[in-house]
PDB file of C-alpha atoms in Angstrom:
ATOM      1  CA  UNK U 273       0.005  -0.004  -0.016  1.00 77.00           C
ATOM      2  CA  UNK U 274       1.314   3.401  -0.990  1.00 85.00           C
ATOM      3  CA  UNK U 275       0.084   6.372   1.051  1.00 86.00           C
ATOM      4  CA  UNK U 276       0.619  10.106   0.855  1.00 87.00           C
ATOM      5  CA  UNK U 277       2.376  10.378   4.203  1.00 89.00           C
ATOM      6  CA  UNK U 278       5.537   9.519   2.182  1.00 91.00           C
ATOM      7  CA  UNK U 279       7.609   7.860   4.892  1.00 93.00           C
ATOM      8  CA  UNK U 280      11.324   7.843   4.124  1.00 95.00           C
ATOM      9  CA  UNK U 281      12.111   5.235   1.486  1.00 96.00           C
ATOM     10  CA  UNK U 282       8.587   5.121   0.032  1.00 96.00           C
ATOM     11  CA  UNK U 283       7.653   6.266  -3.459  1.00 97.00           C
ATOM     12  CA  UNK U 284       6.424   9.870  -3.533  1.00 97.00           C
ATOM     13  CA  UNK U 285       6.653  11.083  -7.118  1.00 98.00           C
ATOM     14  CA  UNK U 286       6.999   9.893 -10.691  1.00 98.00           C
ATOM     15  CA  UNK U 287       7.457  11.546 -14.018  1.00 97.00           C
ATOM     16  CA  UNK U 288       7.677  10.509 -17.648  1.00 97.00           C
ATOM     17  CA  UNK U 289      10.347  11.596 -20.080  1.00 96.00           C
ATOM     18  CA  UNK U 290       8.621  11.568 -23.477  1.00 96.00           C
ATOM     19  CA  UNK U 291       9.918  12.457 -26.941  1.00 94.00           C
ATOM     20  CA  UNK U 292       6.530  13.941 -27.848  1.00 93.00           C
ATOM     21  CA  UNK U 293       4.914  15.654 -24.870  1.00 93.00           C
ATOM     22  CA  UNK U 294       1.515  16.415 -26.453  1.00 92.00           C
ATOM     23  CA  UNK U 295       1.197  12.828 -27.768  1.00 95.00           C
ATOM     24  CA  UNK U 296       2.050  11.415 -24.338  1.00 96.00           C
ATOM     25  CA  UNK U 297      -0.457  13.739 -22.660  1.00 95.00           C
ATOM     26  CA  UNK U 298      -3.150  12.561 -25.040  1.00 97.00           C
ATOM     27  CA  UNK U 299      -2.294   8.852 -24.592  1.00 98.00           C
ATOM     28  CA  UNK U 300      -2.371   8.846 -20.796  1.00 98.00           C
ATOM     29  CA  UNK U 301      -5.444  11.055 -20.772  1.00 98.00           C
ATOM     30  CA  UNK U 302      -7.262   8.476 -22.904  1.00 98.00           C
ATOM     31  CA  UNK U 303      -5.951   5.397 -21.012  1.00 98.00           C
ATOM     32  CA  UNK U 304      -6.061   6.611 -17.382  1.00 98.00           C
ATOM     33  CA  UNK U 305      -8.431   9.554 -17.528  1.00 97.00           C
ATOM     34  CA  UNK U 306      -5.688  12.056 -16.673  1.00 98.00           C
ATOM     35  CA  UNK U 307      -5.839  15.758 -17.396  1.00 97.00           C
ATOM     36  CA  UNK U 308      -2.584  17.475 -18.451  1.00 95.00           C
ATOM     37  CA  UNK U 309      -1.654  20.886 -17.120  1.00 93.00           C
ATOM     38  CA  UNK U 310       1.296  22.501 -18.946  1.00 89.00           C
ATOM     39  CA  UNK U 311       3.804  24.384 -16.810  1.00 81.00           C
ATOM     40  CA  UNK U 312       5.018  26.388 -19.772  1.00 68.00           C
ATOM     41  CA  UNK U 313       3.707  28.768 -22.387  1.00 59.00           C
ATOM     42  CA  UNK U 314       2.775  28.144 -25.998  1.00 55.00           C
ATOM     43  CA  UNK U 315       2.089  25.111 -28.119  1.00 51.00           C
ATOM     44  CA  UNK U 316       5.202  23.071 -27.346  1.00 52.00           C
ATOM     45  CA  UNK U 317       4.084  21.936 -23.864  1.00 52.00           C
ATOM     46  CA  UNK U 318       7.581  20.933 -22.799  1.00 80.00           C
ATOM     47  CA  UNK U 319       6.534  19.848 -19.329  1.00 87.00           C
ATOM     48  CA  UNK U 320       3.784  19.889 -16.769  1.00 93.00           C
ATOM     49  CA  UNK U 321       1.571  17.866 -14.436  1.00 95.00           C
ATOM     50  CA  UNK U 322      -0.980  15.083 -14.832  1.00 97.00           C
ATOM     51  CA  UNK U 323      -4.059  15.366 -12.644  1.00 97.00           C
ATOM     52  CA  UNK U 324      -6.814  12.902 -11.826  1.00 97.00           C
ATOM     53  CA  UNK U 325     -10.014  14.415 -10.393  1.00 95.00           C
ATOM     54  CA  UNK U 326      -8.003  17.615  -9.861  1.00 96.00           C
ATOM     55  CA  UNK U 327      -5.286  15.914  -7.856  1.00 97.00           C
ATOM     56  CA  UNK U 328      -1.645  15.682  -9.106  1.00 97.00           C
ATOM     57  CA  UNK U 329      -0.737  12.053  -9.956  1.00 98.00           C
ATOM     58  CA  UNK U 330       2.471  12.439 -12.026  1.00 98.00           C
ATOM     59  CA  UNK U 331       4.735  14.724 -14.020  1.00 97.00           C
ATOM     60  CA  UNK U 332       5.535  14.819 -17.705  1.00 96.00           C
ATOM     61  CA  UNK U 333       8.557  16.330 -19.440  1.00 94.00           C
ATOM     62  CA  UNK U 334      10.440  16.382 -22.718  1.00 92.00           C
ATOM     63  CA  UNK U 335      12.982  13.594 -23.136  1.00 91.00           C
ATOM     64  CA  UNK U 336      16.229  15.472 -23.749  1.00 83.00           C
ATOM     65  CA  UNK U 337      18.990  13.027 -22.747  1.00 83.00           C
ATOM     66  CA  UNK U 338      20.941  11.851 -25.798  1.00 83.00           C
ATOM     67  CA  UNK U 339      20.334   8.187 -26.517  1.00 84.00           C
ATOM     68  CA  UNK U 340      17.926   7.714 -23.577  1.00 87.00           C
ATOM     69  CA  UNK U 341      14.750   5.706 -23.912  1.00 93.00           C
ATOM     70  CA  UNK U 342      11.375   7.062 -22.958  1.00 96.00           C
ATOM     71  CA  UNK U 343      10.623   5.806 -19.449  1.00 97.00           C
ATOM     72  CA  UNK U 344       8.977   6.539 -16.163  1.00 98.00           C
ATOM     73  CA  UNK U 345      11.243   7.784 -13.381  1.00 97.00           C
ATOM     74  CA  UNK U 346      10.200   6.889  -9.837  1.00 98.00           C
ATOM     75  CA  UNK U 347      11.239   9.070  -6.927  1.00 98.00           C
ATOM     76  CA  UNK U 348      11.605   7.855  -3.316  1.00 98.00           C
ATOM     77  CA  UNK U 349      11.235  10.197  -0.356  1.00 97.00           C
ATOM     78  CA  UNK U 350      14.338  10.870   1.699  1.00 98.00           C
ATOM     79  CA  UNK U 351      15.164  13.217   4.559  1.00 97.00           C
ATOM     80  CA  UNK U 352      18.586  14.198   3.158  1.00 98.00           C
ATOM     81  CA  UNK U 353      19.382  13.903  -0.542  1.00 98.00           C
ATOM     82  CA  UNK U 354      23.040  14.595   0.037  1.00 98.00           C
ATOM     83  CA  UNK U 355      23.357  11.776   2.573  1.00 98.00           C
ATOM     84  CA  UNK U 356      21.482   9.474   0.186  1.00 98.00           C
ATOM     85  CA  UNK U 357      23.933  10.373  -2.578  1.00 98.00           C
ATOM     86  CA  UNK U 358      26.847   9.333  -0.343  1.00 98.00           C
ATOM     87  CA  UNK U 359      25.002   6.079   0.445  1.00 98.00           C
ATOM     88  CA  UNK U 360      24.400   5.420  -3.264  1.00 98.00           C
ATOM     89  CA  UNK U 361      28.065   5.926  -4.098  1.00 98.00           C
ATOM     90  CA  UNK U 362      29.206   3.905  -1.098  1.00 98.00           C
ATOM     91  CA  UNK U 363      27.069   1.005  -2.226  1.00 98.00           C
ATOM     92  CA  UNK U 364      28.398   0.997  -5.785  1.00 98.00           C
ATOM     93  CA  UNK U 365      25.821   3.107  -7.538  1.00 98.00           C
ATOM     94  CA  UNK U 366      26.402   6.261  -9.567  1.00 98.00           C
ATOM     95  CA  UNK U 367      24.995   9.789  -9.611  1.00 98.00           C
ATOM     96  CA  UNK U 368      23.159  10.815 -12.780  1.00 96.00           C
ATOM     97  CA  UNK U 369      21.929  14.161 -11.468  1.00 96.00           C
ATOM     98  CA  UNK U 370      23.588  15.585  -8.364  1.00 97.00           C
ATOM     99  CA  UNK U 371      21.336  16.867  -5.598  1.00 97.00           C
ATOM    100  CA  UNK U 372      19.773  20.177  -6.535  1.00 96.00           C
ATOM    101  CA  UNK U 373      17.059  22.448  -5.194  1.00 94.00           C
ATOM    102  CA  UNK U 374      13.863  23.029  -7.138  1.00 91.00           C
ATOM    103  CA  UNK U 375      12.979  26.382  -5.656  1.00 90.00           C
ATOM    104  CA  UNK U 376      11.194  25.940  -2.308  1.00 93.00           C
ATOM    105  CA  UNK U 377       9.461  22.735  -3.464  1.00 93.00           C
ATOM    106  CA  UNK U 378      12.261  20.369  -2.452  1.00 96.00           C
ATOM    107  CA  UNK U 379      15.597  18.852  -3.406  1.00 97.00           C
ATOM    108  CA  UNK U 380      16.019  16.036  -5.963  1.00 97.00           C
ATOM    109  CA  UNK U 381      18.717  13.726  -7.250  1.00 98.00           C
ATOM    110  CA  UNK U 382      18.824  10.894  -9.785  1.00 97.00           C
ATOM    111  CA  UNK U 383      20.985   7.755  -9.706  1.00 98.00           C
ATOM    112  CA  UNK U 384      21.790   4.447 -11.343  1.00 97.00           C
ATOM    113  CA  UNK U 385      22.127   1.280  -9.281  1.00 98.00           C
ATOM    114  CA  UNK U 386      25.313  -0.831  -9.814  1.00 97.00           C
ATOM    115  CA  UNK U 387      23.697  -2.709 -12.723  1.00 96.00           C
ATOM    116  CA  UNK U 388      22.331   0.407 -14.387  1.00 96.00           C
ATOM    117  CA  UNK U 389      18.745   0.626 -13.072  1.00 97.00           C
ATOM    118  CA  UNK U 390      17.706   4.284 -12.841  1.00 97.00           C
ATOM    119  CA  UNK U 391      15.795   5.817  -9.946  1.00 98.00           C
ATOM    120  CA  UNK U 392      15.521   9.138  -8.130  1.00 98.00           C
ATOM    121  CA  UNK U 393      14.932  10.673  -4.694  1.00 98.00           C
ATOM    122  CA  UNK U 394      13.001  13.637  -3.407  1.00 98.00           C
ATOM    123  CA  UNK U 395      13.774  15.555  -0.245  1.00 98.00           C
ATOM    124  CA  UNK U 396      10.524  17.408   0.398  1.00 96.00           C
ATOM    125  CA  UNK U 397      10.292  21.134   0.929  1.00 93.00           C
ATOM    126  CA  UNK U 398       6.876  22.689   0.409  1.00 94.00           C
ATOM    127  CA  UNK U 399       5.959  19.830  -1.935  1.00 92.00           C
ATOM    128  CA  UNK U 400       5.921  16.353  -0.433  1.00 95.00           C
ATOM    129  CA  UNK U 401       4.867  14.479  -3.618  1.00 96.00           C
ATOM    130  CA  UNK U 402       1.801  13.485  -5.620  1.00 97.00           C
ATOM    131  CA  UNK U 403      -1.647  14.153  -4.225  1.00 97.00           C
ATOM    132  CA  UNK U 404      -3.346  10.829  -5.082  1.00 97.00           C
ATOM    133  CA  UNK U 405      -2.134   7.244  -4.717  1.00 97.00           C
ATOM    134  CA  UNK U 406      -3.589   3.788  -4.423  1.00 95.00           C
ATOM    135  CA  UNK U 407      -6.820   4.829  -6.123  1.00 95.00           C
ATOM    136  CA  UNK U 408      -8.057   4.317  -9.715  1.00 96.00           C
ATOM    137  CA  UNK U 409      -5.878   6.332 -12.070  1.00 97.00           C
ATOM    138  CA  UNK U 410      -2.932   6.665  -9.697  1.00 98.00           C
ATOM    139  CA  UNK U 411       0.285   4.899  -8.592  1.00 98.00           C
ATOM    140  CA  UNK U 412      -0.348   1.826  -6.487  1.00 96.00           C
ATOM    141  CA  UNK U 413       2.961  -0.125  -6.670  1.00 96.00           C
ATOM    142  CA  UNK U 414       6.511   0.128  -8.005  1.00 97.00           C
ATOM    143  CA  UNK U 415       8.461  -2.679  -9.579  1.00 96.00           C
ATOM    144  CA  UNK U 416      12.041  -3.441 -10.536  1.00 97.00           C
ATOM    145  CA  UNK U 417      13.062  -5.942 -13.144  1.00 96.00           C
ATOM    146  CA  UNK U 418      16.713  -6.920 -12.662  1.00 97.00           C
ATOM    147  CA  UNK U 419      19.128  -9.610 -13.728  1.00 96.00           C
ATOM    148  CA  UNK U 420      20.530  -9.958 -10.170  1.00 97.00           C
ATOM    149  CA  UNK U 421      17.945  -9.825  -7.387  1.00 96.00           C
ATOM    150  CA  UNK U 422      20.457 -10.514  -4.609  1.00 96.00           C
ATOM    151  CA  UNK U 423      22.639  -7.592  -5.690  1.00 97.00           C
ATOM    152  CA  UNK U 424      19.606  -5.318  -6.009  1.00 97.00           C
ATOM    153  CA  UNK U 425      18.420  -6.176  -2.527  1.00 97.00           C
ATOM    154  CA  UNK U 426      21.874  -5.546  -1.078  1.00 98.00           C
ATOM    155  CA  UNK U 427      22.126  -2.148  -2.832  1.00 98.00           C
ATOM    156  CA  UNK U 428      18.660  -0.819  -2.166  1.00 98.00           C
ATOM    157  CA  UNK U 429      18.648  -2.246   1.337  1.00 97.00           C
ATOM    158  CA  UNK U 430      21.859  -0.360   2.056  1.00 97.00           C
ATOM    159  CA  UNK U 431      20.622   2.919   0.507  1.00 98.00           C
ATOM    160  CA  UNK U 432      17.034   3.009   1.820  1.00 97.00           C
ATOM    161  CA  UNK U 433      16.960   0.388   4.632  1.00 97.00           C
ATOM    162  CA  UNK U 434      14.237  -1.488   2.780  1.00 97.00           C
ATOM    163  CA  UNK U 435      13.101  -4.882   4.114  1.00 96.00           C
ATOM    164  CA  UNK U 436      12.367  -7.728   1.696  1.00 96.00           C
ATOM    165  CA  UNK U 437       9.919 -10.615   1.904  1.00 94.00           C
ATOM    166  CA  UNK U 438       9.885 -13.453  -0.587  1.00 92.00           C
ATOM    167  CA  UNK U 439       6.897 -14.789  -2.451  1.00 88.00           C
ATOM    168  CA  UNK U 440       6.981 -17.784  -4.796  1.00 84.00           C
ATOM    169  CA  UNK U 441       5.299 -17.120  -8.121  1.00 79.00           C
ATOM    170  CA  UNK U 442       2.783 -19.702  -9.311  1.00 72.00           C
ATOM    171  CA  UNK U 443       3.719 -22.195 -12.014  1.00 69.00           C
ATOM    172  CA  UNK U 444       7.390 -22.200 -11.201  1.00 69.00           C
ATOM    173  CA  UNK U 445       7.721 -18.560 -12.235  1.00 71.00           C
ATOM    174  CA  UNK U 446      10.458 -17.880  -9.696  1.00 80.00           C
ATOM    175  CA  UNK U 447      10.639 -15.709  -6.596  1.00 88.00           C
ATOM    176  CA  UNK U 448       9.174 -12.220  -6.205  1.00 92.00           C
ATOM    177  CA  UNK U 449      10.682  -9.974  -3.516  1.00 95.00           C
ATOM    178  CA  UNK U 450       8.262  -7.634  -1.723  1.00 95.00           C
ATOM    179  CA  UNK U 451       9.606  -4.272  -0.522  1.00 97.00           C
ATOM    180  CA  UNK U 452       8.617  -2.559   2.711  1.00 96.00           C
ATOM    181  CA  UNK U 453      10.077   0.802   3.922  1.00 94.00           C
ATOM    182  CA  UNK U 454      12.304   0.724   7.012  1.00 92.00           C
ATOM    183  CA  UNK U 455      10.421   0.654  10.292  1.00 91.00           C
ATOM    184  CA  UNK U 456       6.979   0.150   8.793  1.00 92.00           C
ATOM    185  CA  UNK U 457       4.668  -2.913   8.965  1.00 92.00           C
ATOM    186  CA  UNK U 458       4.183  -5.285   6.057  1.00 90.00           C
ATOM    187  CA  UNK U 459       0.863  -3.760   5.062  1.00 89.00           C
ATOM    188  CA  UNK U 460       2.885  -0.696   4.010  1.00 92.00           C
ATOM    189  CA  UNK U 461       4.888  -2.578   1.415  1.00 93.00           C
ATOM    190  CA  UNK U 462       5.070  -0.429  -1.665  1.00 96.00           C
ATOM    191  CA  UNK U 463       6.801  -2.487  -4.361  1.00 96.00           C
ATOM    192  CA  UNK U 464       8.584  -5.519  -5.536  1.00 96.00           C
ATOM    193  CA  UNK U 465      11.560  -6.730  -7.520  1.00 96.00           C
ATOM    194  CA  UNK U 466      11.903  -9.736  -9.802  1.00 94.00           C
ATOM    195  CA  UNK U 467      14.920 -11.381 -11.305  1.00 94.00           C
ATOM    196  CA  UNK U 468      14.793 -11.894 -15.099  1.00 93.00           C
ATOM    197  CA  UNK U 469      17.468 -13.016 -17.589  1.00 92.00           C
ATOM    198  CA  UNK U 470      19.157 -10.088 -19.354  1.00 92.00           C
ATOM    199  CA  UNK U 471      17.603 -11.069 -22.663  1.00 92.00           C
ATOM    200  CA  UNK U 472      14.195 -10.359 -21.040  1.00 91.00           C
ATOM    201  CA  UNK U 473      15.324  -6.802 -20.253  1.00 94.00           C
ATOM    202  CA  UNK U 474      15.597  -5.719 -23.864  1.00 93.00           C
ATOM    203  CA  UNK U 475      13.628  -2.523 -23.241  1.00 91.00           C
ATOM    204  CA  UNK U 476      16.667  -1.171 -21.360  1.00 93.00           C
ATOM    205  CA  UNK U 477      19.304  -3.060 -23.396  1.00 92.00           C
ATOM    206  CA  UNK U 478      19.742  -5.680 -20.683  1.00 93.00           C
ATOM    207  CA  UNK U 479      19.938  -3.210 -17.757  1.00 95.00           C
ATOM    208  CA  UNK U 480      17.474  -3.306 -14.847  1.00 97.00           C
ATOM    209  CA  UNK U 481      14.557  -0.888 -14.925  1.00 97.00           C
ATOM    210  CA  UNK U 482      11.831   0.316 -12.630  1.00 97.00           C
ATOM    211  CA  UNK U 483       8.252   0.902 -13.734  1.00 96.00           C
ATOM    212  CA  UNK U 484       5.046   2.117 -12.114  1.00 98.00           C
ATOM    213  CA  UNK U 485       1.874   0.109 -11.532  1.00 97.00           C
ATOM    214  CA  UNK U 486      -1.346   2.116 -11.940  1.00 98.00           C
ATOM    215  CA  UNK U 487      -4.601   1.156 -10.277  1.00 97.00           C
ATOM    216  CA  UNK U 488      -7.506   0.863 -12.727  1.00 97.00           C
ATOM    217  CA  UNK U 489     -11.136  -0.146 -12.187  1.00 97.00           C
ATOM    218  CA  UNK U 490     -11.203  -2.486 -15.195  1.00 97.00           C
ATOM    219  CA  UNK U 491      -7.921  -3.961 -16.444  1.00 97.00           C
ATOM    220  CA  UNK U 492      -9.336  -5.318 -19.707  1.00 97.00           C
ATOM    221  CA  UNK U 493     -10.946  -1.982 -20.570  1.00 98.00           C
ATOM    222  CA  UNK U 494      -7.705  -0.185 -19.796  1.00 98.00           C
ATOM    223  CA  UNK U 495      -5.772  -2.603 -22.060  1.00 98.00           C
ATOM    224  CA  UNK U 496      -8.289  -1.976 -24.864  1.00 98.00           C
ATOM    225  CA  UNK U 497      -7.675   1.788 -24.480  1.00 98.00           C
ATOM    226  CA  UNK U 498      -3.877   1.206 -24.554  1.00 98.00           C
ATOM    227  CA  UNK U 499      -4.201  -0.576 -27.928  1.00 98.00           C
ATOM    228  CA  UNK U 500      -6.771   1.850 -29.314  1.00 98.00           C
ATOM    229  CA  UNK U 501      -4.421   4.754 -28.635  1.00 98.00           C
ATOM    230  CA  UNK U 502      -1.252   3.365 -30.175  1.00 98.00           C
ATOM    231  CA  UNK U 503       0.240   1.460 -27.244  1.00 98.00           C
ATOM    232  CA  UNK U 504       0.947  -2.248 -26.986  1.00 97.00           C
ATOM    233  CA  UNK U 505       0.806  -5.036 -24.416  1.00 97.00           C
ATOM    234  CA  UNK U 506       3.804  -7.114 -23.314  1.00 94.00           C
ATOM    235  CA  UNK U 507       1.907  -9.443 -21.017  1.00 93.00           C
ATOM    236  CA  UNK U 508      -1.685 -10.040 -20.001  1.00 85.00           C
ATOM    237  CA  UNK U 509      -4.308  -9.240 -19.055  1.00 95.00           C
ATOM    238  CA  UNK U 510      -4.038 -12.128 -16.583  1.00 92.00           C
ATOM    239  CA  UNK U 511      -5.139 -12.871 -13.064  1.00 90.00           C
ATOM    240  CA  UNK U 512      -2.567 -13.045 -10.257  1.00 84.00           C
ATOM    241  CA  UNK U 513      -3.901 -14.852  -7.205  1.00 80.00           C
ATOM    242  CA  UNK U 514      -4.309 -12.530  -4.274  1.00 79.00           C
ATOM    243  CA  UNK U 515      -3.116  -9.554  -6.286  1.00 87.00           C
ATOM    244  CA  UNK U 516      -5.697  -8.906  -9.015  1.00 91.00           C
ATOM    245  CA  UNK U 517      -5.898  -8.666 -12.761  1.00 95.00           C
ATOM    246  CA  UNK U 518      -2.968  -7.008 -14.475  1.00 95.00           C
ATOM    247  CA  UNK U 519      -1.245  -6.300 -17.757  1.00 97.00           C
ATOM    248  CA  UNK U 520       2.253  -5.014 -18.618  1.00 96.00           C
ATOM    249  CA  UNK U 521       1.890  -2.251 -21.248  1.00 98.00           C
ATOM    250  CA  UNK U 522       3.968   0.027 -23.438  1.00 98.00           C
ATOM    251  CA  UNK U 523       2.912   3.493 -24.481  1.00 98.00           C
ATOM    252  CA  UNK U 524       3.460   4.598 -28.123  1.00 97.00           C
ATOM    253  CA  UNK U 525       7.083   5.580 -27.279  1.00 96.00           C
ATOM    254  CA  UNK U 526       7.729   2.237 -25.541  1.00 96.00           C
ATOM    255  CA  UNK U 527       7.717   3.556 -21.995  1.00 97.00           C
ATOM    256  CA  UNK U 528       6.557   0.638 -19.816  1.00 97.00           C
ATOM    257  CA  UNK U 529       3.938   0.584 -17.092  1.00 98.00           C
ATOM    258  CA  UNK U 530       1.481  -1.858 -15.536  1.00 97.00           C
ATOM    259  CA  UNK U 531      -2.279  -1.524 -15.115  1.00 98.00           C
ATOM    260  CA  UNK U 532      -3.809  -3.454 -12.203  1.00 97.00           C
ATOM    261  CA  UNK U 533      -7.338  -4.001 -10.996  1.00 96.00           C
ATOM    262  CA  UNK U 534      -6.693  -5.065  -7.394  1.00 94.00           C
ATOM    263  CA  UNK U 535      -8.282  -8.265  -6.077  1.00 87.00           C
ATOM    264  CA  UNK U 536     -11.550  -7.400  -4.410  1.00 76.00           C
ATOM    265  CA  UNK U 537     -11.413  -3.972  -5.959  1.00 57.00           C
TER     266      UNK U 537
END
């Protein structure tokens, strides 16, 4: 369960780097019912916020990094971005964007884990994070695909103090590791990681990658909207016992995300 109290080590923000901002705004508006609010002037719409029922659920910006793929970036709340940067480097990770202030809103930094998985942190100022989570049309889970689960757990455990619980996947599908922030009970787990062979990580050229899971009221209807609006489906829709009905999707620029109708939801 993700909540908006944003305890240290829990996801608090996410944004999408897209090569075509207006096209991305239209796609997620159609699929998730989001409204896009540009932060700039004019037709180009280089960046802004997604809202659901008036509440901020994500950010959107122009993909500017040379050679980078379009992807969602997930931010985890920290009390001290500079201390987290030292922890990342000490654990073998690297700094992509050094800690910097975004006016009075807060302080951010972006990193790569030792195998190349990209993630970010947010040290809150006046802005603690998104306004809506764990509801239809908002972030409900975060997930890492990696070629080395043991190394990932060692790294992220060192940086964030995360605790991990193991769950066997049905049908011999391997082990899924559940992530809970430090000092919080298991019902506050916010994500998971799964080990996959490098050839199954082709989206990121064999490197690990994080992606968001969005709550939807009807997974099959959401998947139909993905396809109708130029996206594609990597897996599903399928039922996961005790979890719900889910599908792994790609938007028209191949940024990956999951749609999930929770069990009992």
